[in-house]
Coordinates of C-alpha atoms in Angstrom, one line a residue:
Chain A
M198 CA 88.1 -85.9 -16.5
S199 CA 91.7 -85.1 -15.0
V200 CA 91.2 -84.2 -11.0
D201 CA 92.0 -80.6 -12.2
S202 CA 89.6 -79.4 -14.9
F203 CA 86.8 -80.9 -11.5
Q204 CA 88.3 -78.0 -9.7
E205 CA 88.4 -75.8 -12.7
Q206 CA 84.5 -76.0 -13.1
A207 CA 83.8 -76.8 -9.7
K208 CA 85.8 -73.1 -9.3
D209 CA 82.7 -71.5 -12.2
V210 CA 80.1 -72.8 -10.6
A211 CA 80.9 -71.5 -7.6
E212 CA 81.2 -68.2 -9.4
K213 CA 78.7 -68.3 -11.3
A214 CA 75.9 -69.2 -8.0
Q215 CA 78.0 -66.2 -6.3
E216 CA 76.8 -63.4 -9.5
L217 CA 73.0 -65.4 -9.5
I218 CA 73.2 -64.3 -5.4
E219 CA 74.4 -60.4 -6.6
S220 CA 72.1 -60.3 -8.9
V221 CA 69.4 -61.3 -6.9
E222 CA 70.2 -59.8 -4.0
V223 CA 70.1 -55.7 -5.9
L224 CA 67.2 -57.5 -7.3
V225 CA 65.5 -56.9 -4.2
T226 CA 66.9 -53.7 -3.3
E227 CA 65.6 -52.5 -6.6
G228 CA 62.3 -54.5 -5.4
T229 CA 61.9 -53.3 -2.0
Q230 CA 62.6 -49.5 -3.5
M231 CA 59.8 -49.8 -6.5
A232 CA 57.7 -50.9 -3.7
M233 CA 58.5 -48.2 -1.5
T234 CA 59.1 -45.8 -3.7
S235 CA 54.7 -47.2 -5.1
A236 CA 53.2 -47.0 -1.4
A237 CA 55.1 -43.2 -1.8
E238 CA 53.3 -42.4 -4.4
Y239 CA 49.9 -43.8 -3.7
S240 CA 49.7 -41.7 0.2
G241 CA 46.4 -41.5 0.6
P242 CA 44.4 -39.1 -0.1
S243 CA 45.0 -35.8 -1.3
P244 CA 44.7 -33.2 1.1
L245 CA 42.5 -31.6 0.4
V246 CA 40.6 -34.4 1.0
I247 CA 41.7 -34.8 4.0
G248 CA 41.0 -30.7 5.2
L249 CA 37.7 -31.6 4.0
T250 CA 37.3 -34.5 6.0
V251 CA 37.9 -32.5 9.2
F252 CA 36.3 -29.7 8.5
V253 CA 32.6 -31.7 7.8
L254 CA 33.1 -33.6 10.9
A255 CA 33.9 -30.1 12.3
V256 CA 31.0 -28.8 11.5
F257 CA 29.5 -31.5 13.1
V258 CA 31.4 -30.5 16.6
G259 CA 30.5 -27.7 16.7
Y260 CA 26.9 -28.0 15.8
H261 CA 26.0 -29.7 18.9
V262 CA 28.5 -28.2 21.5
V263 CA 27.1 -25.1 20.2
W264 CA 22.6 -26.2 20.6
R265 CA 24.1 -26.6 24.4
V266 CA 25.2 -22.7 25.2
T267 CA 22.8 -22.5 27.2
P268 CA 20.9 -18.5 26.5
A269 CA 22.3 -16.9 28.8
L270 CA 25.7 -17.3 27.7
H271 CA 25.8 -16.1 23.9
S272 CA 27.5 -13.0 24.2
P273 CA 30.3 -15.0 26.5
L274 CA 30.2 -17.5 23.5
M275 CA 30.5 -14.8 20.9
A276 CA 33.2 -13.3 22.9
V277 CA 35.4 -17.1 23.3
T278 CA 34.9 -17.8 19.4
N279 CA 36.3 -14.6 18.7
A280 CA 39.3 -15.1 20.5
I281 CA 39.6 -18.4 19.5
S282 CA 39.6 -18.2 16.0
S283 CA 42.1 -15.7 16.3
V284 CA 44.3 -18.6 15.5
I285 CA 45.0 -18.2 12.7
I286 CA 47.3 -16.1 14.2
V287 CA 49.1 -20.3 13.1
G288 CA 49.1 -17.6 9.3
A289 CA 50.5 -15.4 10.4
L290 CA 53.4 -16.1 12.6
I291 CA 54.4 -18.6 9.8
A292 CA 54.7 -15.7 7.2
A293 CA 56.2 -14.0 9.7
G294 CA 58.8 -16.0 10.7
P295 CA 61.2 -16.3 7.8
A296 CA 65.1 -14.3 8.1
G297 CA 64.5 -11.5 5.8
L298 CA 62.3 -9.1 6.0
G299 CA 60.3 -8.6 2.3
F300 CA 56.6 -8.2 1.5
S301 CA 54.9 -11.4 3.2
E302 CA 57.1 -10.7 6.5
V303 CA 55.7 -7.5 6.5
M304 CA 52.3 -8.8 6.5
G305 CA 52.7 -11.3 8.8
F306 CA 53.9 -9.1 11.3
L307 CA 50.9 -7.1 11.3
A308 CA 48.7 -10.0 11.6
V309 CA 49.6 -11.3 14.4
V310 CA 49.1 -8.2 15.6
L311 CA 45.2 -8.1 14.8
A312 CA 46.1 -11.3 15.3
S313 CA 46.8 -11.0 19.9
V314 CA 44.9 -7.8 19.5
N315 CA 41.9 -10.8 19.4
I316 CA 43.3 -13.4 21.0
F317 CA 43.7 -10.8 24.2
G318 CA 41.5 -9.2 24.0
G319 CA 37.7 -12.1 23.3
F320 CA 39.5 -14.1 26.1
I321 CA 40.0 -10.7 29.1
V322 CA 36.5 -9.6 28.1
S323 CA 35.2 -13.2 28.0
Q324 CA 36.9 -14.0 31.3
R325 CA 35.1 -10.6 32.9
M326 CA 31.6 -10.7 31.7
L327 CA 32.0 -14.8 32.7
S328 CA 33.3 -14.0 36.2
M329 CA 29.6 -11.1 36.8
F330 CA 27.5 -14.8 35.9
K331 CA 27.1 -15.7 39.9
K332 CA 24.0 -17.0 41.4
K333 CA 21.8 -16.6 44.7
K334 CA 23.8 -16.2 47.4
Chain B
M259 CA 59.6 -29.8 15.7
T260 CA 58.9 -33.1 14.2
A261 CA 55.9 -32.6 11.3
D262 CA 54.0 -35.4 13.3
L263 CA 54.5 -33.9 16.2
S264 CA 53.1 -30.1 15.7
A265 CA 50.1 -32.2 14.1
L266 CA 49.6 -33.8 17.6
A267 CA 49.5 -31.2 19.3
Y268 CA 47.3 -29.2 17.5
L269 CA 45.1 -31.7 17.6
V270 CA 45.3 -30.9 21.6
A271 CA 44.4 -27.7 20.6
S272 CA 41.9 -28.3 18.8
V273 CA 40.3 -30.7 21.8
C274 CA 41.1 -28.1 23.8
F275 CA 39.2 -25.4 22.1
I276 CA 35.9 -27.9 21.4
L277 CA 36.1 -28.1 25.4
A278 CA 36.5 -24.1 26.2
L279 CA 32.7 -24.4 24.2
R280 CA 31.3 -27.2 25.5
G281 CA 31.7 -24.8 29.8
L282 CA 29.1 -22.6 28.1
S283 CA 26.7 -25.1 28.6
H284 CA 27.1 -24.0 32.2
P285 CA 27.5 -20.7 34.4
E286 CA 29.3 -23.0 36.7
S287 CA 32.0 -24.9 33.9
S288 CA 32.4 -22.1 32.3
R289 CA 35.5 -20.4 33.5
A290 CA 37.3 -23.9 33.3
G291 CA 36.2 -23.1 29.7
N292 CA 37.7 -20.2 29.2
M293 CA 41.0 -21.2 30.3
F294 CA 40.8 -24.4 27.8
G295 CA 40.4 -22.0 25.8
I296 CA 44.1 -19.9 26.6
V297 CA 45.7 -23.3 27.1
G298 CA 44.5 -24.4 23.8
M299 CA 45.9 -21.1 21.8
V300 CA 49.1 -21.1 24.3
I301 CA 49.8 -24.1 22.5
A302 CA 48.4 -23.7 19.0
I303 CA 51.5 -20.2 19.2
V304 CA 54.3 -22.1 21.2
T305 CA 53.9 -25.1 18.2
T306 CA 53.9 -22.7 16.0
L307 CA 56.9 -21.6 17.2
L308 CA 58.6 -24.5 16.8
L309 CA 58.3 -25.1 13.3
P310 CA 61.5 -25.6 11.2
G311 CA 60.9 -22.4 9.2
V312 CA 59.7 -19.4 12.2
V313 CA 63.2 -18.3 13.4
T314 CA 62.9 -14.5 13.6
Y315 CA 62.1 -14.5 17.2
W316 CA 62.3 -10.8 17.4
M317 CA 59.3 -9.5 15.1
I318 CA 56.8 -11.9 16.4
L319 CA 57.4 -11.3 20.3
L320 CA 56.8 -7.0 19.4
G321 CA 53.9 -7.7 17.7
I322 CA 52.5 -9.8 20.1
V323 CA 54.2 -6.9 22.9
I324 CA 51.8 -5.1 20.9
G325 CA 48.6 -6.8 20.2
G326 CA 48.8 -7.7 23.1
S327 CA 49.0 -5.2 25.5
I328 CA 46.1 -3.1 22.6
G329 CA 44.0 -6.3 23.6
T330 CA 44.3 -6.4 27.1
F331 CA 44.1 -2.3 27.6
I332 CA 40.9 -3.0 25.1
A333 CA 38.9 -5.1 27.2
L334 CA 39.6 -4.3 30.8
R335 CA 38.7 -0.7 29.9
I336 CA 35.0 -1.5 27.9
N337 CA 31.6 -0.4 29.2
M338 CA 29.7 -3.7 29.2
T339 CA 27.2 -1.8 27.7
A340 CA 29.9 -1.4 24.4
L341 CA 30.4 -5.0 24.4
P342 CA 27.7 -5.0 21.1
Q343 CA 30.1 -2.7 19.4
L344 CA 33.1 -4.3 20.8
V345 CA 32.4 -7.2 19.6
A346 CA 32.1 -7.2 16.0
G347 CA 35.9 -4.4 16.4
F348 CA 37.2 -7.9 17.6
H349 CA 35.6 -9.4 13.8
S350 CA 36.7 -6.7 11.5
L351 CA 40.5 -7.9 12.8
V352 CA 40.5 -11.0 12.3
G353 CA 38.6 -11.2 9.0
L354 CA 41.7 -7.9 8.7
A355 CA 44.3 -10.3 10.1
A356 CA 42.5 -13.4 7.1
V357 CA 43.1 -11.4 4.7
L358 CA 46.8 -10.5 5.3
V359 CA 47.9 -14.3 5.4
A360 CA 46.1 -14.7 2.2
A361 CA 48.6 -12.4 0.9
A362 CA 51.6 -13.4 2.2
A363 CA 51.2 -17.3 0.8
F364 CA 50.3 -15.4 -2.0
Y365 CA 53.0 -13.7 -2.5
Q366 CA 55.3 -16.3 -0.4
P367 CA 53.4 -19.7 -0.7
Q368 CA 57.4 -21.2 -0.3
A369 CA 57.0 -20.7 3.2
Y370 CA 53.4 -22.3 3.6
G371 CA 54.6 -25.1 0.8
I372 CA 51.7 -24.4 -1.3
G373 CA 54.5 -24.0 -4.2
M374 CA 56.6 -21.4 -6.0
P375 CA 55.8 -18.1 -6.7
G376 CA 54.4 -18.1 -10.6
D377 CA 53.6 -21.6 -9.9
I378 CA 50.8 -22.3 -6.9
H379 CA 49.2 -25.5 -6.9
V380 CA 45.4 -24.9 -8.2
N381 CA 43.9 -26.0 -4.8
S382 CA 45.7 -23.1 -2.4
L383 CA 44.6 -20.4 -4.5
I384 CA 41.4 -21.3 -4.9
E385 CA 41.2 -22.2 -0.9
M386 CA 44.2 -18.4 -0.1
S387 CA 40.9 -16.6 -2.1
I388 CA 38.0 -17.5 -0.8
G389 CA 39.7 -17.2 2.4
A390 CA 40.7 -13.4 1.6
A391 CA 37.6 -12.9 0.5
I392 CA 35.6 -13.8 3.9
G393 CA 38.5 -12.4 5.1
A394 CA 37.9 -8.5 3.8
I395 CA 33.6 -8.7 3.7
T396 CA 33.7 -9.6 7.4
F397 CA 36.6 -6.3 7.7
T398 CA 34.4 -3.9 6.0
G399 CA 30.9 -5.6 7.2
S400 CA 32.5 -5.7 10.9
I401 CA 33.2 -2.2 10.8
I402 CA 29.7 -1.0 9.3
A403 CA 28.2 -3.2 11.6
F404 CA 30.5 -1.5 14.3
A405 CA 29.4 2.1 13.6
K406 CA 26.5 2.3 13.6
L407 CA 26.4 0.3 16.4
Q408 CA 28.5 2.9 18.3
G409 CA 26.4 5.3 16.9
V410 CA 28.6 7.2 14.7
M411 CA 26.5 6.5 11.9
S412 CA 22.8 6.4 11.8
G413 CA 21.3 3.4 12.6
A414 CA 18.8 3.3 10.1
P415 CA 18.5 1.0 7.3
I416 CA 20.9 2.6 4.0
T417 CA 18.5 1.3 1.0
F418 CA 19.2 2.8 -2.8
T419 CA 17.6 1.4 -5.9
G420 CA 18.6 -1.5 -7.7
Q421 CA 21.2 -2.4 -4.0
H422 CA 20.8 -6.7 -4.3
P423 CA 21.0 -6.4 -7.6
L424 CA 24.4 -4.2 -7.9
N425 CA 25.2 -6.7 -4.7
A426 CA 24.5 -10.2 -7.1
I427 CA 26.5 -8.9 -9.9
L428 CA 29.4 -7.8 -7.6
G429 CA 28.7 -11.5 -6.2
V430 CA 29.3 -13.0 -9.5
V431 CA 32.4 -10.4 -10.6
T432 CA 34.0 -12.1 -7.5
V433 CA 33.4 -15.4 -8.5
L434 CA 35.2 -15.1 -11.9
L435 CA 38.0 -13.1 -10.2
V436 CA 38.3 -16.0 -8.1
A437 CA 38.2 -18.3 -11.7
W438 CA 41.1 -15.9 -13.4
F439 CA 43.2 -15.9 -10.3
C440 CA 43.8 -19.2 -11.4
V441 CA 44.8 -19.2 -13.9
D442 CA 47.2 -15.7 -14.2
Q443 CA 47.8 -15.9 -10.7
L444 CA 48.9 -12.4 -11.0
G445 CA 48.7 -10.3 -7.8
I446 CA 47.4 -7.2 -10.3
T447 CA 44.1 -10.4 -9.4
F448 CA 44.7 -11.2 -5.7
W449 CA 44.1 -7.5 -5.0
M450 CA 41.2 -6.2 -7.2
I451 CA 39.7 -9.6 -5.2
V452 CA 40.8 -7.9 -2.3
L453 CA 39.2 -4.3 -3.6
L454 CA 35.6 -6.2 -5.0
T455 CA 34.9 -7.3 -1.1
L456 CA 36.5 -4.7 0.9
A457 CA 33.1 -2.8 -1.3
L458 CA 31.2 -6.0 -0.7
G459 CA 31.1 -6.1 3.0
I460 CA 30.0 -2.6 3.4
L461 CA 26.9 -2.6 0.9
I462 CA 26.0 -5.8 2.6
I463 CA 25.4 -4.2 5.7
I464 CA 25.0 -0.8 5.4
P465 CA 20.8 -2.0 4.4
I466 CA 19.9 -3.5 7.6
G467 CA 19.2 -1.8 10.0
G468 CA 20.2 -0.9 13.8
A469 CA 17.3 -3.4 16.1
D470 CA 19.0 -6.3 13.4
M471 CA 22.1 -6.2 15.3
P472 CA 22.1 -9.3 16.8
V473 CA 21.5 -10.8 13.3
V474 CA 24.6 -8.7 12.2
I475 CA 27.5 -9.3 14.2
S476 CA 26.0 -13.8 14.3
M477 CA 26.8 -13.2 11.3
L478 CA 30.2 -11.7 10.8
N479 CA 30.5 -14.0 13.9
S480 CA 30.0 -16.7 11.6
Y481 CA 32.1 -15.3 8.4
S482 CA 35.1 -14.2 10.4
G483 CA 35.2 -18.3 10.9
W484 CA 35.0 -19.2 7.8
A485 CA 37.6 -17.2 6.9
A486 CA 40.1 -18.9 9.0
C487 CA 38.5 -21.6 7.9
G488 CA 40.3 -20.8 4.2
I489 CA 43.1 -19.6 5.4
G490 CA 43.2 -23.3 7.5
F491 CA 42.4 -25.4 4.1
T492 CA 44.8 -23.4 2.1
L493 CA 47.7 -23.9 4.8
E494 CA 46.4 -27.6 4.8
N495 CA 46.4 -26.9 8.8
N496 CA 43.5 -29.3 10.7
L497 CA 43.9 -26.8 13.7
L498 CA 43.2 -23.4 11.6
I499 CA 40.0 -25.8 9.9
I500 CA 38.6 -26.8 13.1
T501 CA 39.0 -24.3 14.7
G502 CA 37.1 -22.2 11.3
A503 CA 34.2 -24.6 11.2
L504 CA 33.9 -24.7 15.0
V505 CA 33.2 -20.4 14.9
G506 CA 31.3 -21.1 12.1
S507 CA 28.8 -23.0 13.5
S508 CA 28.6 -21.1 16.0
G509 CA 27.8 -18.2 14.3
A510 CA 25.2 -19.9 11.9
I511 CA 23.3 -21.2 14.7
L512 CA 22.6 -17.9 16.8
S513 CA 21.3 -15.9 13.7
Y514 CA 19.7 -18.8 13.2
I515 CA 18.0 -18.2 17.3
M516 CA 17.6 -14.5 16.9
C517 CA 16.3 -14.6 13.5
K518 CA 13.8 -17.0 14.7
G519 CA 13.5 -15.3 18.0
M520 CA 11.9 -12.2 15.3
N521 CA 10.5 -14.7 13.4
R522 CA 11.8 -13.5 10.1
S523 CA 14.1 -15.7 7.2
F524 CA 17.6 -15.3 7.7
F525 CA 17.0 -13.6 4.0
N526 CA 14.5 -11.4 5.1
V527 CA 17.3 -9.5 7.9
I528 CA 20.7 -10.0 5.5
L529 CA 17.9 -7.7 2.5
G530 CA 17.4 -5.9 5.1
G531 CA 15.0 -2.4 4.6
F532 CA 13.1 -3.4 8.0
G533 CA 12.2 -0.6 10.1
A534 CA 12.8 2.0 7.5
E535 CA 9.8 3.9 7.9
G536 CA 9.8 3.4 11.7
G537 CA 8.7 6.7 12.9
A538 CA 5.9 9.0 11.0
A539 CA 3.5 6.4 12.5
V540 CA 3.3 8.1 15.5
G541 CA 0.2 9.2 17.1
Q542 CA -1.6 8.4 14.0
D543 CA -4.9 8.1 15.8
L544 CA -4.5 8.7 19.2
G545 CA -8.0 10.4 19.1
D546 CA -9.8 7.1 20.5
K547 CA -7.0 6.2 23.0
T548 CA -6.6 6.8 26.5
V549 CA -3.3 5.8 28.2
K550 CA -3.1 6.1 31.8
P551 CA 0.5 7.6 33.7
G552 CA 1.4 6.9 36.4
S553 CA 4.2 8.6 39.2
A554 CA 7.7 6.1 40.5
D555 CA 5.6 6.3 43.9
D556 CA 2.4 4.4 42.5
A557 CA 4.4 1.5 40.6
A558 CA 6.4 1.8 44.3
F559 CA 2.8 1.2 45.2
I560 CA 1.4 -1.3 43.1
M561 CA 5.2 -3.2 43.4
K562 CA 5.4 -3.1 46.6
N563 CA 1.8 -4.2 48.1
A564 CA 2.3 -6.9 45.0
G565 CA 3.4 -11.2 45.4
S566 CA 5.5 -11.5 41.6
V567 CA 7.0 -8.6 39.7
M568 CA 8.6 -9.9 37.0
I569 CA 11.0 -7.7 34.8
I570 CA 10.5 -7.6 31.3
P571 CA 14.8 -6.0 30.3
G572 CA 14.9 -4.3 27.5
Y573 CA 17.9 -2.2 25.2
G574 CA 16.0 1.4 26.6
M575 CA 18.0 -0.2 29.6
A576 CA 21.4 -0.6 28.0
V577 CA 20.7 2.7 26.9
A578 CA 19.9 4.6 29.5
Q579 CA 22.8 2.0 31.7
A580 CA 19.4 1.5 34.8
Q581 CA 20.4 -1.8 36.3
H582 CA 22.4 -1.3 38.5
A583 CA 19.7 0.7 39.6
L584 CA 17.1 -1.9 38.3
R585 CA 18.8 -4.3 40.2
E586 CA 18.2 -2.0 43.6
M587 CA 14.6 -1.9 43.2
A588 CA 14.3 -5.2 43.0
D589 CA 16.4 -5.8 45.9
L590 CA 14.6 -3.1 47.9
L591 CA 11.1 -5.5 45.9
K592 CA 12.5 -8.3 47.7
K593 CA 13.7 -7.4 51.0
E594 CA 9.4 -6.6 50.7
G595 CA 9.1 -10.2 50.3
V596 CA 7.9 -10.1 46.6
E597 CA 9.8 -12.2 44.8
V598 CA 11.1 -10.4 41.2
R599 CA 12.3 -12.2 38.5
Y600 CA 13.6 -11.9 34.9
A601 CA 12.8 -12.8 31.7
I602 CA 14.3 -12.3 28.4
H603 CA 13.8 -11.8 25.0
P604 CA 15.9 -14.1 22.6
V605 CA 16.5 -10.5 20.6
A606 CA 16.0 -8.3 23.7
G607 CA 19.6 -6.1 23.3
R608 CA 21.3 -5.7 20.6
M609 CA 23.6 -9.0 20.3
P610 CA 22.4 -12.9 21.3
G611 CA 22.6 -12.6 26.0
H612 CA 23.1 -8.4 26.0
M613 CA 21.0 -8.6 28.9
N614 CA 22.1 -11.3 30.1
V615 CA 25.6 -9.9 30.5
L616 CA 24.2 -6.6 31.6
L617 CA 22.2 -8.1 34.8
A618 CA 25.0 -10.1 36.0
E619 CA 27.2 -6.7 36.1
A620 CA 24.6 -5.7 37.7
N621 CA 25.0 -8.2 40.5
V622 CA 21.4 -10.1 39.5
P623 CA 22.0 -13.7 39.7
Y624 CA 21.5 -16.4 37.1
D625 CA 18.8 -18.6 38.7
E626 CA 16.4 -15.6 38.7
V627 CA 17.0 -14.7 35.0
F628 CA 14.9 -16.9 32.7
E629 CA 15.0 -17.3 28.7
M630 CA 11.4 -17.1 27.2
D631 CA 9.9 -20.5 26.7
E632 CA 11.0 -21.2 30.6
I633 CA 8.8 -18.6 31.9
N634 CA 6.7 -16.8 29.2
R635 CA 3.4 -19.3 31.3
D636 CA 4.4 -17.8 33.9
F637 CA 3.1 -14.2 33.1
A638 CA -0.8 -15.5 33.5
S639 CA 0.3 -15.9 37.5
T640 CA 2.3 -12.5 37.9
D641 CA 1.1 -10.0 40.0
V642 CA 3.1 -6.7 38.2
A643 CA 4.7 -7.0 34.8
F644 CA 7.8 -4.5 34.5
V645 CA 8.8 -3.5 30.7
I646 CA 12.1 -1.4 30.9
G647 CA 13.4 -0.5 27.3
A648 CA 11.6 -3.6 25.6
N649 CA 8.1 -2.6 23.2
D650 CA 8.2 -4.4 20.5
I651 CA 8.9 -7.9 22.2
T652 CA 6.4 -7.6 24.4
N653 CA 3.4 -6.3 21.7
P654 CA 0.3 -8.5 21.8
A655 CA 0.2 -7.6 18.0
A656 CA 3.1 -10.0 17.0
K657 CA 0.1 -12.9 17.8
N658 CA -3.9 -11.3 17.7
D659 CA -3.5 -9.0 14.5
P660 CA -2.1 -11.1 11.5
A661 CA -2.0 -7.4 9.6
S662 CA 1.2 -5.8 11.9
P663 CA 4.4 -6.4 10.0
I664 CA 5.7 -8.6 13.2
Y665 CA 3.3 -10.8 13.6
G666 CA 4.0 -14.7 13.9
M667 CA 6.7 -13.7 16.2
P668 CA 7.3 -15.0 19.1
I669 CA 6.6 -12.1 22.5
L670 CA 6.6 -12.3 26.2
E671 CA 3.0 -12.8 27.4
V672 CA 3.6 -9.5 29.5
D673 CA -0.8 -8.7 28.4
K674 CA -1.2 -11.8 30.4
S675 CA -0.2 -10.4 33.9
K676 CA -2.6 -8.9 36.0
T677 CA -1.2 -5.5 36.4
V678 CA 1.5 -3.6 33.8
L679 CA 4.0 -0.9 34.4
F680 CA 5.7 0.2 31.2
V681 CA 8.6 2.4 32.0
K682 CA 9.1 4.7 28.2
R683 CA 10.3 8.0 27.1
S684 CA 7.9 8.5 25.6
L685 CA 4.5 6.7 23.1
S686 CA 7.0 6.3 20.7
P687 CA 6.9 3.1 17.9
G688 CA 9.6 0.1 18.7
Y689 CA 11.8 -0.7 16.1
A690 CA 9.4 -2.3 13.7
G691 CA 8.1 1.4 13.5
I692 CA 4.3 -0.2 15.2
D693 CA 2.3 1.0 17.6
N694 CA 1.4 -1.3 20.5
G695 CA -2.3 -1.9 22.2
L696 CA -0.5 -2.9 25.1
F697 CA 0.3 1.3 25.8
Y698 CA -3.6 1.6 26.4
A699 CA -4.6 -1.5 28.1
D700 CA -7.0 -0.9 31.1
N701 CA -4.3 -2.6 33.4
T702 CA -1.4 -0.8 32.1
M703 CA 0.4 1.9 33.9
M704 CA 2.5 4.1 31.4
L705 CA 5.8 5.6 33.6
F706 CA 7.1 8.4 31.3
D707 CA 10.9 8.8 32.3
D708 CA 14.5 7.7 31.9
A709 CA 14.4 4.2 33.0
K710 CA 17.4 4.5 35.2
K711 CA 15.7 8.2 36.6
M712 CA 12.8 6.4 36.4
C713 CA 14.2 3.3 38.6
E714 CA 15.9 5.8 40.6
H715 CA 12.7 7.4 41.5
I716 CA 11.6 3.4 42.7
V717 CA 14.1 2.7 44.5
K718 CA 13.6 6.1 46.5
A719 CA 10.3 5.9 47.5
L720 CA 10.5 2.4 48.4
E721 CA 12.9 2.6 51.1
A722 CA 10.0 5.9 52.1

């Protein structure tokens, strides 16, 4: 075997090794991509189930917090809960938000007005009521 | 603002709302609680305004300014005796807002990321129709409650044959329409659901009488929460779900407390018709029973010489706006060295805690005002019970007469005190339409007059 042919063979081996490395790299990237897509496909429970979890826990919190409200403050409790239920304004803002003025934006605008009446009215009336509750001087 | 950041801000707002309710456990912490509520609301609104899809600020600001000024104006001007109808009116607005938001979500689902028009996720369709349906019931139901409380329509129950089957049928049809809505996704089906539930809201509330309004208002309070919840599920927004659940459970607990205060089941109240025959029983067999009428001077003399006086206010005090004159009377008695306390029945008035607010408005310190359970055993050691504008909640028949329609209802045990002074315009029965044996008891003196005028006369007699 001549030195030339040996060199040529060595070069071939080196090239093949290089190709191998490249294909391994491709495999690795593909593998990672696959792992990532499957991770994205399995993103935990559906929004409905997450919402349900939050809902049930919040009902429990509400139950325990509200039973501790003193009966003397049940009227302010109604006014405050009325005010905070107007948090529905979040949905109204998203509806009124997009550029342009279509049906949904008008609905959103009206809902913003209604919810604002409640937010301001509810909190102010609660404040008025609560400021009247005074201790014996 | 990234989705994570806004979700975290919403979480902070939810915690603020929980703290707002938590603050109401005591009058001292309640004002701070209200501030938490306001802070939570500001965080919620600002966070939403910073969302990438929200760009037309001028329209939003206009809406907030219009609504905010109306709300502020009403809240500052409203008389405290008109509180129940104010709250009912406010509930109706939340209900209508829920319907409008559901409609907006239906016609532009892409803004909420729940699909494209005509191709909305089934989950979202169910959730938005539930939100819209509960919202619509809350809307019209609250308007009827408002009208009854404001006196625009009669507080008497409106009943007709087939009422309950009709409501049941409408309810079933609504459920079927929701199912159909998920299939055809047409606007007409959506609006049919809304129309049907609007009618249902009216039909549910009309058979319920005026004095059952505490339950109705609490129930509508609860509904407005569940409506917000439904919208929260549609929007996949935890803040709305949490807040809705808080409000919903709060209203449900209040309804429960009110029903218990009347010893009636929730369904008994909701099915309505109670007190429909009221008034017919007036003066049926007065022949063998005599009442002992007295004057303001007599009342002043008796109370001045008593060691302790217990005041039992009822809805009549609110109607006559007698709370300020009453407090003046109590002040004079306290100056004479008489111990004055107030006993509140859970269902006194037209909304939960109604009497407490009115007394607080008249500057009665809250530590002189007691709940039924705290105070009931003290009646036996009380010299004078001063009943003003209350009736059924003092009726001993609830304890002694198993045949009475109110038998089993917890009452303030006024009959145990040494002397009872009963301020009333006439001998007419209370809401339950039954006679009160207390009127004819030997130790009862009837003070026939308007609650406010009687208090003013007693004040004059005390000053003399």
